[in-house]
mmCIF file of C-alpha atoms in Angstrom:
data_model
loop_
_atom_site.group_PDB
_atom_site.id
_atom_site.type_symbol
_atom_site.label_atom_id
_atom_site.label_comp_id
_atom_site.label_asym_id
_atom_site.label_seq_id
_atom_site.Cartn_x
_atom_site.Cartn_y
_atom_site.Cartn_z
ATOM 1 C CA UNK A 1 12.295 -30.531 76.454
ATOM 2 C CA UNK A 2 12.530 -33.805 78.009
ATOM 3 C CA UNK A 3 14.632 -36.631 77.320
ATOM 4 C CA UNK A 4 12.485 -39.285 79.006
ATOM 5 C CA UNK A 5 10.690 -41.758 76.938
ATOM 6 C CA UNK A 6 7.628 -41.254 79.075
ATOM 7 C CA UNK A 7 7.561 -37.674 78.089
ATOM 8 C CA UNK A 8 8.537 -38.017 74.432
ATOM 9 C CA UNK A 9 5.867 -36.083 72.362
ATOM 10 C CA UNK A 10 7.115 -37.721 69.238
ATOM 11 C CA UNK A 11 4.879 -39.925 67.378
ATOM 12 C CA UNK A 12 5.634 -42.235 64.357
ATOM 13 C CA UNK A 13 3.385 -41.418 61.474
ATOM 14 C CA UNK A 14 2.994 -43.215 58.285
ATOM 15 C CA UNK A 15 6.230 -44.862 57.327
ATOM 16 C CA UNK A 16 9.294 -44.103 59.162
ATOM 17 C CA UNK A 17 8.917 -40.313 59.632
ATOM 18 C CA UNK A 18 8.395 -38.522 62.839
ATOM 19 C CA UNK A 19 5.785 -35.997 63.683
ATOM 20 C CA UNK A 20 6.607 -33.836 66.793
ATOM 21 C CA UNK A 21 4.007 -32.246 69.042
ATOM 22 C CA UNK A 22 5.680 -29.453 70.872
ATOM 23 C CA UNK A 23 2.467 -28.426 72.630
ATOM 24 C CA UNK A 24 3.601 -29.136 76.372
ATOM 25 C CA UNK A 25 6.946 -27.664 75.605
ATOM 26 C CA UNK A 26 5.342 -24.480 74.218
ATOM 27 C CA UNK A 27 2.624 -24.488 77.058
ATOM 28 C CA UNK A 28 5.494 -24.694 79.712
ATOM 29 C CA UNK A 29 7.655 -21.731 78.052
ATOM 30 C CA UNK A 30 4.470 -19.467 78.267
ATOM 31 C CA UNK A 31 3.538 -20.658 81.689
ATOM 32 C CA UNK A 32 7.109 -19.463 82.860
ATOM 33 C CA UNK A 33 6.946 -16.282 80.875
ATOM 34 C CA UNK A 34 3.566 -15.451 82.426
ATOM 35 C CA UNK A 35 4.860 -16.167 85.951
ATOM 36 C CA UNK A 36 7.905 -14.162 85.260
ATOM 37 C CA UNK A 37 5.490 -11.188 83.992
ATOM 38 C CA UNK A 38 3.465 -11.434 87.104
ATOM 39 C CA UNK A 39 6.502 -11.060 89.445
ATOM 40 C CA UNK A 40 6.485 -7.559 91.090
ATOM 41 C CA UNK A 41 10.433 -6.883 90.457
ATOM 42 C CA UNK A 42 9.833 -7.588 86.760
ATOM 43 C CA UNK A 43 6.807 -5.546 86.580
ATOM 44 C CA UNK A 44 8.561 -2.702 88.157
ATOM 45 C CA UNK A 45 11.662 -2.986 85.823
ATOM 46 C CA UNK A 46 9.113 -3.000 82.732
ATOM 47 C CA UNK A 47 7.355 -0.215 83.998
ATOM 48 C CA UNK A 48 10.342 1.811 84.347
ATOM 49 C CA UNK A 49 10.879 1.252 80.639
ATOM 50 C CA UNK A 50 7.342 2.210 79.747
ATOM 51 C CA UNK A 51 6.161 -1.562 79.254
ATOM 52 C CA UNK A 52 2.873 -2.646 80.698
ATOM 53 C CA UNK A 53 2.933 -6.223 81.872
ATOM 54 C CA UNK A 54 -0.803 -6.660 81.515
ATOM 55 C CA UNK A 55 -0.415 -5.862 77.615
ATOM 56 C CA UNK A 56 2.693 -8.244 77.442
ATOM 57 C CA UNK A 57 0.401 -10.874 78.866
ATOM 58 C CA UNK A 58 -2.420 -10.426 76.478
ATOM 59 C CA UNK A 59 -0.008 -10.679 73.930
ATOM 60 C CA UNK A 60 1.285 -13.840 75.358
ATOM 61 C CA UNK A 61 -2.317 -15.218 75.329
ATOM 62 C CA UNK A 62 -2.930 -14.180 71.865
ATOM 63 C CA UNK A 63 0.277 -15.994 70.730
ATOM 64 C CA UNK A 64 -0.634 -19.092 72.843
ATOM 65 C CA UNK A 65 -4.041 -19.015 71.198
ATOM 66 C CA UNK A 66 -2.497 -18.586 67.597
ATOM 67 C CA UNK A 67 -0.376 -21.461 68.172
ATOM 68 C CA UNK A 68 -3.079 -23.664 69.282
ATOM 69 C CA UNK A 69 -5.075 -22.862 65.994
ATOM 70 C CA UNK A 70 -7.375 -20.416 67.800
ATOM 71 C CA UNK A 71 -7.008 -17.748 65.085
ATOM 72 C CA UNK A 72 -10.050 -15.663 65.782
ATOM 73 C CA UNK A 73 -9.055 -15.387 69.617
ATOM 74 C CA UNK A 74 -5.580 -14.645 68.560
ATOM 75 C CA UNK A 75 -6.617 -12.098 66.290
ATOM 76 C CA UNK A 76 -8.759 -10.371 68.723
ATOM 77 C CA UNK A 77 -5.800 -10.433 71.471
ATOM 78 C CA UNK A 78 -3.477 -8.969 69.197
ATOM 79 C CA UNK A 79 -5.742 -6.113 67.911
ATOM 80 C CA UNK A 80 -6.449 -5.212 71.435
ATOM 81 C CA UNK A 81 -2.641 -5.154 72.182
ATOM 82 C CA UNK A 82 -1.800 -3.092 69.333
ATOM 83 C CA UNK A 83 -4.617 -0.589 69.950
ATOM 84 C CA UNK A 84 -3.399 -0.319 73.586
ATOM 85 C CA UNK A 85 0.223 0.236 72.328
ATOM 86 C CA UNK A 86 -0.796 2.702 69.799
ATOM 87 C CA UNK A 87 -3.000 4.628 72.331
ATOM 88 C CA UNK A 88 -0.219 4.625 74.617
ATOM 89 C CA UNK A 89 2.297 6.152 72.042
ATOM 90 C CA UNK A 90 -0.079 8.640 71.133
ATOM 91 C CA UNK A 91 -0.500 9.770 74.873
ATOM 92 C CA UNK A 92 3.280 9.888 75.337
ATOM 93 C CA UNK A 93 3.577 11.827 72.020
ATOM 94 C CA UNK A 94 1.107 14.396 73.212
ATOM 95 C CA UNK A 95 2.947 14.728 76.524
ATOM 96 C CA UNK A 96 6.090 15.686 74.937
ATOM 97 C CA UNK A 97 4.247 18.668 73.017
ATOM 98 C CA UNK A 98 5.356 19.913 69.779
ATOM 99 C CA UNK A 99 9.090 20.023 69.025
ATOM 100 C CA UNK A 100 9.125 23.220 66.937
ATOM 101 C CA UNK A 101 5.676 23.351 65.319
ATOM 102 C CA UNK A 102 6.699 20.833 62.359
ATOM 103 C CA UNK A 103 7.208 17.872 64.342
ATOM 104 C CA UNK A 104 10.874 18.069 64.369
ATOM 105 C CA UNK A 105 13.444 19.117 66.876
ATOM 106 C CA UNK A 106 14.361 22.673 67.333
#
């Protein structure tokens, strides 16, 4: 957030109240986060934890869309993210195999 008068997003509304438009600040945070998630070292660290950077980038896009009022696009992105995460969880569970025939630890 900037302290410069030139970059101030606050505008005077009716009366003496202020309306704040954080659009640029939010966009800047998302831009920084997207850049971070495109960094090879970050991708590697996330991958080691089982986190897919591409899915995270789609989630960011969904949140960006939602905050811009593009709810249909946001819903589509979030649905895709949820489906991908759910699918990957199911694959991981299947790879682990049955615990004791009842889904619990033996």
